[in-house]
């Protein structure tokens, strides 16, 4: 092995290890909240989700919350609440239709309520929990481009400000021009760390490229038992609002000597803060140990190489 290739191999190893040390969280897929084709069991039921309103399921294609027809309302809601402390929800969806004027959009819910028809993108108003709205029709909100994506946290009493497209109660949001009828699979990825952040990323410009929508540093407090749901609504204007797949995972910190134990929102956060600290100092120690090992490997390799060269040279005579 040449010295130069040994050095570059060692450098590559260090950078790979450095990237690895940033991965403080591991994930476990939650079958209870995930959806993929064919969506239904053999008896044409879903074990984990209920659906209602105008929702149509085509087992080889999509869950259609509304068809491209006026005055449609549809929803699906998980049967069991999402109790993970930290989680990620990744959804492929498709908003499309034949008209140049269209509406109204769809919503993702993590709420105490479940499976009730209503006026907020097809679900109930005065909800308690989190709503993410993919609003394709501008009612009255000057200055922002539509479609507009936003988060609202409901306290069970506050009304969604439909007249101004949710402006009064917006937690965070972004414009997403081109998210409707995009040429690539459209997706969103919502990541929640109870003590840290709520982040929303979108894919609609290029496949495999996530566009940052928002990240809040003061994440909302969610109901301890919140159901995951999706709903959509059409009025005079319409669109197809399709859910293609839902992948939910629980995020947790791997602890040395610990088995994979996804946390629960009911668990004490003080305990978890303590373990965060321990993990951080632990990973730094491991990082320096790795660097030390690489230096040893490079040094050892170089020593071995020169010894081998010297040995080879002495044999030449
Ligand atoms: Ca609207």
mmCIF file with all atom_site columns, C-alpha atoms in Angstrom, residues 24-216:
data_model
loop_
_atom_site.group_PDB
_atom_site.id
_atom_site.type_symbol
_atom_site.label_atom_id
_atom_site.label_alt_id
_atom_site.label_comp_id
_atom_site.label_asym_id
_atom_site.label_entity_id
_atom_site.label_seq_id
_atom_site.pdbx_PDB_ins_code
_atom_site.Cartn_x
_atom_site.Cartn_y
_atom_site.Cartn_z
_atom_site.occupancy
_atom_site.B_iso_or_equiv
_atom_site.pdbx_formal_charge
_atom_site.auth_seq_id
_atom_site.auth_comp_id
_atom_site.auth_asym_id
_atom_site.auth_atom_id
_atom_site.pdbx_PDB_model_num
ATOM 1   C CA . UNK A 1 24  ? -27.460 10.981 17.814  1.00 0.00 ? 24  UNK A CA 1
ATOM 2   C CA . UNK A 1 25  ? -30.895 9.546  17.090  1.00 0.00 ? 25  UNK A CA 1
ATOM 3   C CA . UNK A 1 26  ? -32.040 6.211  15.811  1.00 0.00 ? 26  UNK A CA 1
ATOM 4   C CA . UNK A 1 27  ? -35.490 5.471  14.471  1.00 0.00 ? 27  UNK A CA 1
ATOM 5   C CA . UNK A 1 28  ? -38.000 2.660  14.747  1.00 0.00 ? 28  UNK A CA 1
ATOM 6   C CA . UNK A 1 29  ? -40.748 2.400  12.119  1.00 0.00 ? 29  UNK A CA 1
ATOM 7   C CA . UNK A 1 30  ? -44.243 2.445  13.624  1.00 0.00 ? 30  UNK A CA 1
ATOM 8   C CA . UNK A 1 31  ? -46.462 0.032  11.735  1.00 0.00 ? 31  UNK A CA 1
ATOM 9   C CA . UNK A 1 32  ? -49.434 1.289  13.734  1.00 0.00 ? 32  UNK A CA 1
ATOM 10  C CA . UNK A 1 33  ? -49.364 4.634  11.932  1.00 0.00 ? 33  UNK A CA 1
ATOM 11  C CA . UNK A 1 34  ? -47.847 3.837  8.552   1.00 0.00 ? 34  UNK A CA 1
ATOM 12  C CA . UNK A 1 35  ? -49.780 3.327  5.334   1.00 0.00 ? 35  UNK A CA 1
ATOM 13  C CA . UNK A 1 36  ? -48.723 1.906  2.003   1.00 0.00 ? 36  UNK A CA 1
ATOM 14  C CA . UNK A 1 37  ? -50.327 0.083  -0.909  1.00 0.00 ? 37  UNK A CA 1
ATOM 15  C CA . UNK A 1 38  ? -52.611 -1.848 -0.866  1.00 0.00 ? 38  UNK A CA 1
ATOM 16  C CA . UNK A 1 39  ? -53.688 0.039  2.326   1.00 0.00 ? 39  UNK A CA 1
ATOM 17  C CA . UNK A 1 40  ? -56.406 -2.524 3.129   1.00 0.00 ? 40  UNK A CA 1
ATOM 18  C CA . UNK A 1 41  ? -56.362 -6.066 4.515   1.00 0.00 ? 41  UNK A CA 1
ATOM 19  C CA . UNK A 1 42  ? -57.984 -9.003 2.765   1.00 0.00 ? 42  UNK A CA 1
ATOM 20  C CA . UNK A 1 43  ? -61.355 -8.143 4.338   1.00 0.00 ? 43  UNK A CA 1
ATOM 21  C CA . UNK A 1 44  ? -61.154 -4.634 2.823   1.00 0.00 ? 44  UNK A CA 1
ATOM 22  C CA . UNK A 1 45  ? -60.544 -3.036 6.203   1.00 0.00 ? 45  UNK A CA 1
ATOM 23  C CA . UNK A 1 46  ? -57.571 -1.170 7.507   1.00 0.00 ? 46  UNK A CA 1
ATOM 24  C CA . UNK A 1 47  ? -56.272 -2.505 10.764  1.00 0.00 ? 47  UNK A CA 1
ATOM 25  C CA . UNK A 1 48  ? -54.772 0.792  11.874  1.00 0.00 ? 48  UNK A CA 1
ATOM 26  C CA . UNK A 1 49  ? -56.839 3.513  10.187  1.00 0.00 ? 49  UNK A CA 1
ATOM 27  C CA . UNK A 1 50  ? -60.499 4.496  9.948   1.00 0.00 ? 50  UNK A CA 1
ATOM 28  C CA . UNK A 1 51  ? -61.740 6.442  6.978   1.00 0.00 ? 51  UNK A CA 1
ATOM 29  C CA . UNK A 1 52  ? -64.882 8.377  6.244   1.00 0.00 ? 52  UNK A CA 1
ATOM 30  C CA . UNK A 1 53  ? -66.675 11.040 4.259   1.00 0.00 ? 53  UNK A CA 1
ATOM 31  C CA . UNK A 1 54  ? -65.942 10.941 0.531   1.00 0.00 ? 54  UNK A CA 1
ATOM 32  C CA . UNK A 1 55  ? -62.618 9.135  0.938   1.00 0.00 ? 55  UNK A CA 1
ATOM 33  C CA . UNK A 1 56  ? -61.992 6.507  -1.744  1.00 0.00 ? 56  UNK A CA 1
ATOM 34  C CA . UNK A 1 57  ? -59.222 3.919  -1.513  1.00 0.00 ? 57  UNK A CA 1
ATOM 35  C CA . UNK A 1 58  ? -57.734 2.466  -4.664  1.00 0.00 ? 58  UNK A CA 1
ATOM 36  C CA . UNK A 1 59  ? -55.546 -0.303 -3.344  1.00 0.00 ? 59  UNK A CA 1
ATOM 37  C CA . UNK A 1 60  ? -53.021 -0.107 -6.178  1.00 0.00 ? 60  UNK A CA 1
ATOM 38  C CA . UNK A 1 61  ? -52.800 3.689  -6.305  1.00 0.00 ? 61  UNK A CA 1
ATOM 39  C CA . UNK A 1 62  ? -53.895 6.046  -3.563  1.00 0.00 ? 62  UNK A CA 1
ATOM 40  C CA . UNK A 1 63  ? -56.158 7.100  -0.755  1.00 0.00 ? 63  UNK A CA 1
ATOM 41  C CA . UNK A 1 64  ? -58.243 9.848  -2.320  1.00 0.00 ? 64  UNK A CA 1
ATOM 42  C CA . UNK A 1 65  ? -59.533 12.230 0.366   1.00 0.00 ? 65  UNK A CA 1
ATOM 43  C CA . UNK A 1 66  ? -61.486 14.224 -2.183  1.00 0.00 ? 66  UNK A CA 1
ATOM 44  C CA . UNK A 1 67  ? -62.073 13.737 -5.869  1.00 0.00 ? 67  UNK A CA 1
ATOM 45  C CA . UNK A 1 68  ? -61.915 16.654 -8.308  1.00 0.00 ? 68  UNK A CA 1
ATOM 46  C CA . UNK A 1 69  ? -65.580 17.512 -7.699  1.00 0.00 ? 69  UNK A CA 1
ATOM 47  C CA . UNK A 1 70  ? -67.283 20.340 -5.769  1.00 0.00 ? 70  UNK A CA 1
ATOM 48  C CA . UNK A 1 71  ? -68.324 19.987 -2.119  1.00 0.00 ? 71  UNK A CA 1
ATOM 49  C CA . UNK A 1 72  ? -66.299 16.909 -1.190  1.00 0.00 ? 72  UNK A CA 1
ATOM 50  C CA . UNK A 1 73  ? -65.002 16.111 2.290   1.00 0.00 ? 73  UNK A CA 1
ATOM 51  C CA . UNK A 1 74  ? -62.929 13.115 3.284   1.00 0.00 ? 74  UNK A CA 1
ATOM 52  C CA . UNK A 1 75  ? -60.725 11.952 6.122   1.00 0.00 ? 75  UNK A CA 1
ATOM 53  C CA . UNK A 1 76  ? -58.654 9.100  7.493   1.00 0.00 ? 76  UNK A CA 1
ATOM 54  C CA . UNK A 1 77  ? -57.566 8.834  11.141  1.00 0.00 ? 77  UNK A CA 1
ATOM 55  C CA . UNK A 1 78  ? -55.351 6.414  13.019  1.00 0.00 ? 78  UNK A CA 1
ATOM 56  C CA . UNK A 1 79  ? -57.136 4.124  15.446  1.00 0.00 ? 79  UNK A CA 1
ATOM 57  C CA . UNK A 1 80  ? -54.446 4.365  18.102  1.00 0.00 ? 80  UNK A CA 1
ATOM 58  C CA . UNK A 1 81  ? -52.802 7.574  19.312  1.00 0.00 ? 81  UNK A CA 1
ATOM 59  C CA . UNK A 1 82  ? -49.202 8.405  18.540  1.00 0.00 ? 82  UNK A CA 1
ATOM 60  C CA . UNK A 1 83  ? -47.476 8.351  21.921  1.00 0.00 ? 83  UNK A CA 1
ATOM 61  C CA . UNK A 1 84  ? -43.827 8.606  20.863  1.00 0.00 ? 84  UNK A CA 1
ATOM 62  C CA . UNK A 1 85  ? -41.898 11.463 22.491  1.00 0.00 ? 85  UNK A CA 1
ATOM 63  C CA . UNK A 1 86  ? -39.904 12.272 19.371  1.00 0.00 ? 86  UNK A CA 1
ATOM 64  C CA . UNK A 1 87  ? -41.062 11.233 15.941  1.00 0.00 ? 87  UNK A CA 1
ATOM 65  C CA . UNK A 1 88  ? -40.891 11.705 12.203  1.00 0.00 ? 88  UNK A CA 1
ATOM 66  C CA . UNK A 1 89  ? -43.789 11.564 9.751   1.00 0.00 ? 89  UNK A CA 1
ATOM 67  C CA . UNK A 1 90  ? -42.993 11.220 6.057   1.00 0.00 ? 90  UNK A CA 1
ATOM 68  C CA . UNK A 1 91  ? -45.897 11.416 3.629   1.00 0.00 ? 91  UNK A CA 1
ATOM 69  C CA . UNK A 1 92  ? -46.152 11.151 -0.115  1.00 0.00 ? 92  UNK A CA 1
ATOM 70  C CA . UNK A 1 93  ? -49.192 12.985 -1.434  1.00 0.00 ? 93  UNK A CA 1
ATOM 71  C CA . UNK A 1 94  ? -50.531 14.366 -4.695  1.00 0.00 ? 94  UNK A CA 1
ATOM 72  C CA . UNK A 1 95  ? -52.682 17.424 -5.300  1.00 0.00 ? 95  UNK A CA 1
ATOM 73  C CA . UNK A 1 96  ? -53.912 17.573 -8.879  1.00 0.00 ? 96  UNK A CA 1
ATOM 74  C CA . UNK A 1 97  ? -56.911 18.340 -11.022 1.00 0.00 ? 97  UNK A CA 1
ATOM 75  C CA . UNK A 1 98  ? -58.131 19.406 -14.429 1.00 0.00 ? 98  UNK A CA 1
ATOM 76  C CA . UNK A 1 99  ? -59.131 22.977 -13.630 1.00 0.00 ? 99  UNK A CA 1
ATOM 77  C CA . UNK A 1 100 ? -57.156 26.205 -13.693 1.00 0.00 ? 100 UNK A CA 1
ATOM 78  C CA . UNK A 1 101 ? -58.970 27.396 -10.571 1.00 0.00 ? 101 UNK A CA 1
ATOM 79  C CA . UNK A 1 102 ? -58.794 24.872 -7.753  1.00 0.00 ? 102 UNK A CA 1
ATOM 80  C CA . UNK A 1 103 ? -59.076 24.317 -4.000  1.00 0.00 ? 103 UNK A CA 1
ATOM 81  C CA . UNK A 1 104 ? -59.113 24.032 -1.110  1.00 0.00 ? 104 UNK A CA 1
ATOM 82  C CA . UNK A 1 105 ? -56.247 21.840 0.064   1.00 0.00 ? 105 UNK A CA 1
ATOM 83  C CA . UNK A 1 106 ? -55.626 19.148 2.653   1.00 0.00 ? 106 UNK A CA 1
ATOM 84  C CA . UNK A 1 107 ? -54.456 18.871 6.249   1.00 0.00 ? 107 UNK A CA 1
ATOM 85  C CA . UNK A 1 108 ? -52.429 16.565 8.437   1.00 0.00 ? 108 UNK A CA 1
ATOM 86  C CA . UNK A 1 109 ? -53.613 16.268 12.031  1.00 0.00 ? 109 UNK A CA 1
ATOM 87  C CA . UNK A 1 110 ? -52.164 15.191 15.331  1.00 0.00 ? 110 UNK A CA 1
ATOM 88  C CA . UNK A 1 111 ? -55.139 15.897 17.525  1.00 0.00 ? 111 UNK A CA 1
ATOM 89  C CA . UNK A 1 112 ? -57.162 14.690 20.451  1.00 0.00 ? 112 UNK A CA 1
ATOM 90  C CA . UNK A 1 113 ? -60.157 14.583 18.112  1.00 0.00 ? 113 UNK A CA 1
ATOM 91  C CA . UNK A 1 114 ? -60.429 11.950 15.415  1.00 0.00 ? 114 UNK A CA 1
ATOM 92  C CA . UNK A 1 115 ? -62.689 11.089 12.541  1.00 0.00 ? 115 UNK A CA 1
ATOM 93  C CA . UNK A 1 116 ? -65.125 13.982 12.653  1.00 0.00 ? 116 UNK A CA 1
ATOM 94  C CA . UNK A 1 117 ? -66.168 15.887 9.595   1.00 0.00 ? 117 UNK A CA 1
ATOM 95  C CA . UNK A 1 118 ? -65.854 19.668 9.798   1.00 0.00 ? 118 UNK A CA 1
ATOM 96  C CA . UNK A 1 119 ? -65.030 22.993 8.135   1.00 0.00 ? 119 UNK A CA 1
ATOM 97  C CA . UNK A 1 120 ? -61.213 23.021 8.501   1.00 0.00 ? 120 UNK A CA 1
ATOM 98  C CA . UNK A 1 121 ? -59.948 21.184 5.424   1.00 0.00 ? 121 UNK A CA 1
ATOM 99  C CA . UNK A 1 122 ? -62.691 18.659 6.044   1.00 0.00 ? 122 UNK A CA 1
ATOM 100 C CA . UNK A 1 123 ? -62.068 18.146 9.770   1.00 0.00 ? 123 UNK A CA 1
ATOM 101 C CA . UNK A 1 124 ? -63.384 19.723 12.974  1.00 0.00 ? 124 UNK A CA 1
ATOM 102 C CA . UNK A 1 125 ? -62.696 23.257 14.113  1.00 0.00 ? 125 UNK A CA 1
ATOM 103 C CA . UNK A 1 126 ? -61.586 24.152 17.665  1.00 0.00 ? 126 UNK A CA 1
ATOM 104 C CA . UNK A 1 127 ? -59.328 21.128 17.604  1.00 0.00 ? 127 UNK A CA 1
ATOM 105 C CA . UNK A 1 128 ? -56.738 20.373 20.256  1.00 0.00 ? 128 UNK A CA 1
ATOM 106 C CA . UNK A 1 129 ? -53.298 19.566 18.899  1.00 0.00 ? 129 UNK A CA 1
ATOM 107 C CA . UNK A 1 130 ? -51.343 20.173 15.726  1.00 0.00 ? 130 UNK A CA 1
ATOM 108 C CA . UNK A 1 131 ? -52.641 20.856 12.229  1.00 0.00 ? 131 UNK A CA 1
ATOM 109 C CA . UNK A 1 132 ? -50.439 21.183 9.135   1.00 0.00 ? 132 UNK A CA 1
ATOM 110 C CA . UNK A 1 133 ? -52.371 22.803 6.293   1.00 0.00 ? 133 UNK A CA 1
ATOM 111 C CA . UNK A 1 134 ? -51.568 22.527 2.610   1.00 0.00 ? 134 UNK A CA 1
ATOM 112 C CA . UNK A 1 135 ? -53.717 25.442 1.522   1.00 0.00 ? 135 UNK A CA 1
ATOM 113 C CA . UNK A 1 136 ? -54.090 25.707 -2.250  1.00 0.00 ? 136 UNK A CA 1
ATOM 114 C CA . UNK A 1 137 ? -56.781 28.388 -2.365  1.00 0.00 ? 137 UNK A CA 1
ATOM 115 C CA . UNK A 1 138 ? -56.134 31.939 -1.244  1.00 0.00 ? 138 UNK A CA 1
ATOM 116 C CA . UNK A 1 139 ? -59.198 33.241 0.612   1.00 0.00 ? 139 UNK A CA 1
ATOM 117 C CA . UNK A 1 140 ? -57.645 36.507 1.710   1.00 0.00 ? 140 UNK A CA 1
ATOM 118 C CA . UNK A 1 141 ? -54.009 36.633 2.507   1.00 0.00 ? 141 UNK A CA 1
ATOM 119 C CA . UNK A 1 142 ? -52.141 39.258 0.523   1.00 0.00 ? 142 UNK A CA 1
ATOM 120 C CA . UNK A 1 143 ? -48.378 39.188 0.274   1.00 0.00 ? 143 UNK A CA 1
ATOM 121 C CA . UNK A 1 144 ? -47.788 35.438 0.266   1.00 0.00 ? 144 UNK A CA 1
ATOM 122 C CA . UNK A 1 145 ? -47.675 33.076 -2.691  1.00 0.00 ? 145 UNK A CA 1
ATOM 123 C CA . UNK A 1 146 ? -49.996 30.065 -2.790  1.00 0.00 ? 146 UNK A CA 1
ATOM 124 C CA . UNK A 1 147 ? -50.093 27.133 -2.241  1.00 0.00 ? 147 UNK A CA 1
ATOM 125 C CA . UNK A 1 148 ? -49.170 28.018 1.319   1.00 0.00 ? 148 UNK A CA 1
ATOM 126 C CA . UNK A 1 149 ? -48.146 25.434 3.914   1.00 0.00 ? 149 UNK A CA 1
ATOM 127 C CA . UNK A 1 150 ? -48.540 26.269 7.594   1.00 0.00 ? 150 UNK A CA 1
ATOM 128 C CA . UNK A 1 151 ? -48.768 24.848 11.088  1.00 0.00 ? 151 UNK A CA 1
ATOM 129 C CA . UNK A 1 152 ? -51.378 25.756 13.678  1.00 0.00 ? 152 UNK A CA 1
ATOM 130 C CA . UNK A 1 153 ? -51.564 24.547 17.249  1.00 0.00 ? 153 UNK A CA 1
ATOM 131 C CA . UNK A 1 154 ? -55.118 24.416 18.549  1.00 0.00 ? 154 UNK A CA 1
ATOM 132 C CA . UNK A 1 155 ? -56.029 24.633 22.231  1.00 0.00 ? 155 UNK A CA 1
ATOM 133 C CA . UNK A 1 156 ? -59.516 23.178 21.837  1.00 0.00 ? 156 UNK A CA 1
ATOM 134 C CA . UNK A 1 157 ? -61.156 26.618 21.883  1.00 0.00 ? 157 UNK A CA 1
ATOM 135 C CA . UNK A 1 158 ? -59.548 28.713 19.155  1.00 0.00 ? 158 UNK A CA 1
ATOM 136 C CA . UNK A 1 159 ? -61.212 28.890 15.750  1.00 0.00 ? 159 UNK A CA 1
ATOM 137 C CA . UNK A 1 160 ? -59.227 28.431 12.542  1.00 0.00 ? 160 UNK A CA 1
ATOM 138 C CA . UNK A 1 161 ? -59.019 31.798 10.813  1.00 0.00 ? 161 UNK A CA 1
ATOM 139 C CA . UNK A 1 162 ? -60.347 30.584 7.460   1.00 0.00 ? 162 UNK A CA 1
ATOM 140 C CA . UNK A 1 163 ? -61.087 34.068 6.082   1.00 0.00 ? 163 UNK A CA 1
ATOM 141 C CA . UNK A 1 164 ? -57.389 34.969 6.245   1.00 0.00 ? 164 UNK A CA 1
ATOM 142 C CA . UNK A 1 165 ? -56.066 31.477 5.490   1.00 0.00 ? 165 UNK A CA 1
ATOM 143 C CA . UNK A 1 166 ? -55.002 30.798 9.080   1.00 0.00 ? 166 UNK A CA 1
ATOM 144 C CA . UNK A 1 167 ? -52.877 33.909 9.515   1.00 0.00 ? 167 UNK A CA 1
ATOM 145 C CA . UNK A 1 168 ? -54.156 34.740 13.007  1.00 0.00 ? 168 UNK A CA 1
ATOM 146 C CA . UNK A 1 169 ? -52.981 31.449 14.493  1.00 0.00 ? 169 UNK A CA 1
ATOM 147 C CA . UNK A 1 170 ? -49.997 30.579 12.354  1.00 0.00 ? 170 UNK A CA 1
ATOM 148 C CA . UNK A 1 171 ? -47.132 28.924 14.214  1.00 0.00 ? 171 UNK A CA 1
ATOM 149 C CA . UNK A 1 172 ? -44.895 28.798 11.135  1.00 0.00 ? 172 UNK A CA 1
ATOM 150 C CA . UNK A 1 173 ? -45.278 28.362 7.403   1.00 0.00 ? 173 UNK A CA 1
ATOM 151 C CA . UNK A 1 174 ? -43.903 28.766 3.905   1.00 0.00 ? 174 UNK A CA 1
ATOM 152 C CA . UNK A 1 175 ? -45.012 29.230 0.318   1.00 0.00 ? 175 UNK A CA 1
ATOM 153 C CA . UNK A 1 176 ? -44.662 26.171 -1.872  1.00 0.00 ? 176 UNK A CA 1
ATOM 154 C CA . UNK A 1 177 ? -45.333 27.224 -5.424  1.00 0.00 ? 177 UNK A CA 1
ATOM 155 C CA . UNK A 1 178 ? -45.401 24.178 -7.632  1.00 0.00 ? 178 UNK A CA 1
ATOM 156 C CA . UNK A 1 179 ? -46.373 21.677 -4.929  1.00 0.00 ? 179 UNK A CA 1
ATOM 157 C CA . UNK A 1 180 ? -49.631 21.097 -6.811  1.00 0.00 ? 180 UNK A CA 1
ATOM 158 C CA . UNK A 1 181 ? -49.319 19.124 -10.027 1.00 0.00 ? 181 UNK A CA 1
ATOM 159 C CA . UNK A 1 182 ? -45.541 18.803 -9.610  1.00 0.00 ? 182 UNK A CA 1
ATOM 160 C CA . UNK A 1 183 ? -43.525 16.695 -12.030 1.00 0.00 ? 183 UNK A CA 1
ATOM 161 C CA . UNK A 1 184 ? -41.857 14.745 -9.216  1.00 0.00 ? 184 UNK A CA 1
ATOM 162 C CA . UNK A 1 185 ? -43.419 12.775 -6.334  1.00 0.00 ? 185 UNK A CA 1
ATOM 163 C CA . UNK A 1 186 ? -44.484 15.364 -3.759  1.00 0.00 ? 186 UNK A CA 1
ATOM 164 C CA . UNK A 1 187 ? -43.680 14.644 -0.138  1.00 0.00 ? 187 UNK A CA 1
ATOM 165 C CA . UNK A 1 188 ? -43.438 16.245 3.254   1.00 0.00 ? 188 UNK A CA 1
ATOM 166 C CA . UNK A 1 189 ? -41.330 15.262 6.231   1.00 0.00 ? 189 UNK A CA 1
ATOM 167 C CA . UNK A 1 190 ? -42.289 16.508 9.675   1.00 0.00 ? 190 UNK A CA 1
ATOM 168 C CA . UNK A 1 191 ? -39.796 15.955 12.493  1.00 0.00 ? 191 UNK A CA 1
ATOM 169 C CA . UNK A 1 192 ? -40.609 16.593 16.137  1.00 0.00 ? 192 UNK A CA 1
ATOM 170 C CA . UNK A 1 193 ? -38.270 16.639 19.092  1.00 0.00 ? 193 UNK A CA 1
ATOM 171 C CA . UNK A 1 194 ? -40.304 17.402 22.178  1.00 0.00 ? 194 UNK A CA 1
ATOM 172 C CA . UNK A 1 195 ? -37.544 19.432 23.856  1.00 0.00 ? 195 UNK A CA 1
ATOM 173 C CA . UNK A 1 196 ? -35.954 20.878 20.747  1.00 0.00 ? 196 UNK A CA 1
ATOM 174 C CA . UNK A 1 197 ? -37.816 21.567 17.529  1.00 0.00 ? 197 UNK A CA 1
ATOM 175 C CA . UNK A 1 198 ? -40.594 21.016 15.040  1.00 0.00 ? 198 UNK A CA 1
ATOM 176 C CA . UNK A 1 199 ? -39.293 20.939 11.490  1.00 0.00 ? 199 UNK A CA 1
ATOM 177 C CA . UNK A 1 200 ? -41.071 20.677 8.155   1.00 0.00 ? 200 UNK A CA 1
ATOM 178 C CA . UNK A 1 201 ? -39.342 19.822 4.894   1.00 0.00 ? 201 UNK A CA 1
ATOM 179 C CA . UNK A 1 202 ? -40.931 19.445 1.463   1.00 0.00 ? 202 UNK A CA 1
ATOM 180 C CA . UNK A 1 203 ? -40.024 17.639 -1.718  1.00 0.00 ? 203 UNK A CA 1
ATOM 181 C CA . UNK A 1 204 ? -41.599 19.001 -4.880  1.00 0.00 ? 204 UNK A CA 1
ATOM 182 C CA . UNK A 1 205 ? -38.881 20.585 -7.006  1.00 0.00 ? 205 UNK A CA 1
ATOM 183 C CA . UNK A 1 206 ? -36.395 17.763 -7.508  1.00 0.00 ? 206 UNK A CA 1
ATOM 184 C CA . UNK A 1 207 ? -36.711 14.142 -6.490  1.00 0.00 ? 207 UNK A CA 1
ATOM 185 C CA . UNK A 1 208 ? -34.494 13.384 -3.500  1.00 0.00 ? 208 UNK A CA 1
ATOM 186 C CA . UNK A 1 209 ? -34.058 17.058 -2.608  1.00 0.00 ? 209 UNK A CA 1
ATOM 187 C CA . UNK A 1 210 ? -35.737 18.388 0.540   1.00 0.00 ? 210 UNK A CA 1
ATOM 188 C CA . UNK A 1 211 ? -36.728 22.042 0.639   1.00 0.00 ? 211 UNK A CA 1
ATOM 189 C CA . UNK A 1 212 ? -36.716 23.641 4.084   1.00 0.00 ? 212 UNK A CA 1
ATOM 190 C CA . UNK A 1 213 ? -40.166 24.981 4.987   1.00 0.00 ? 213 UNK A CA 1
ATOM 191 C CA . UNK A 1 214 ? -39.828 25.877 8.666   1.00 0.00 ? 214 UNK A CA 1
ATOM 192 C CA . UNK A 1 215 ? -38.188 24.917 11.915  1.00 0.00 ? 215 UNK A CA 1
ATOM 193 C CA . UNK A 1 216 ? -39.398 26.203 15.262  1.00 0.00 ? 216 UNK A CA 1
#
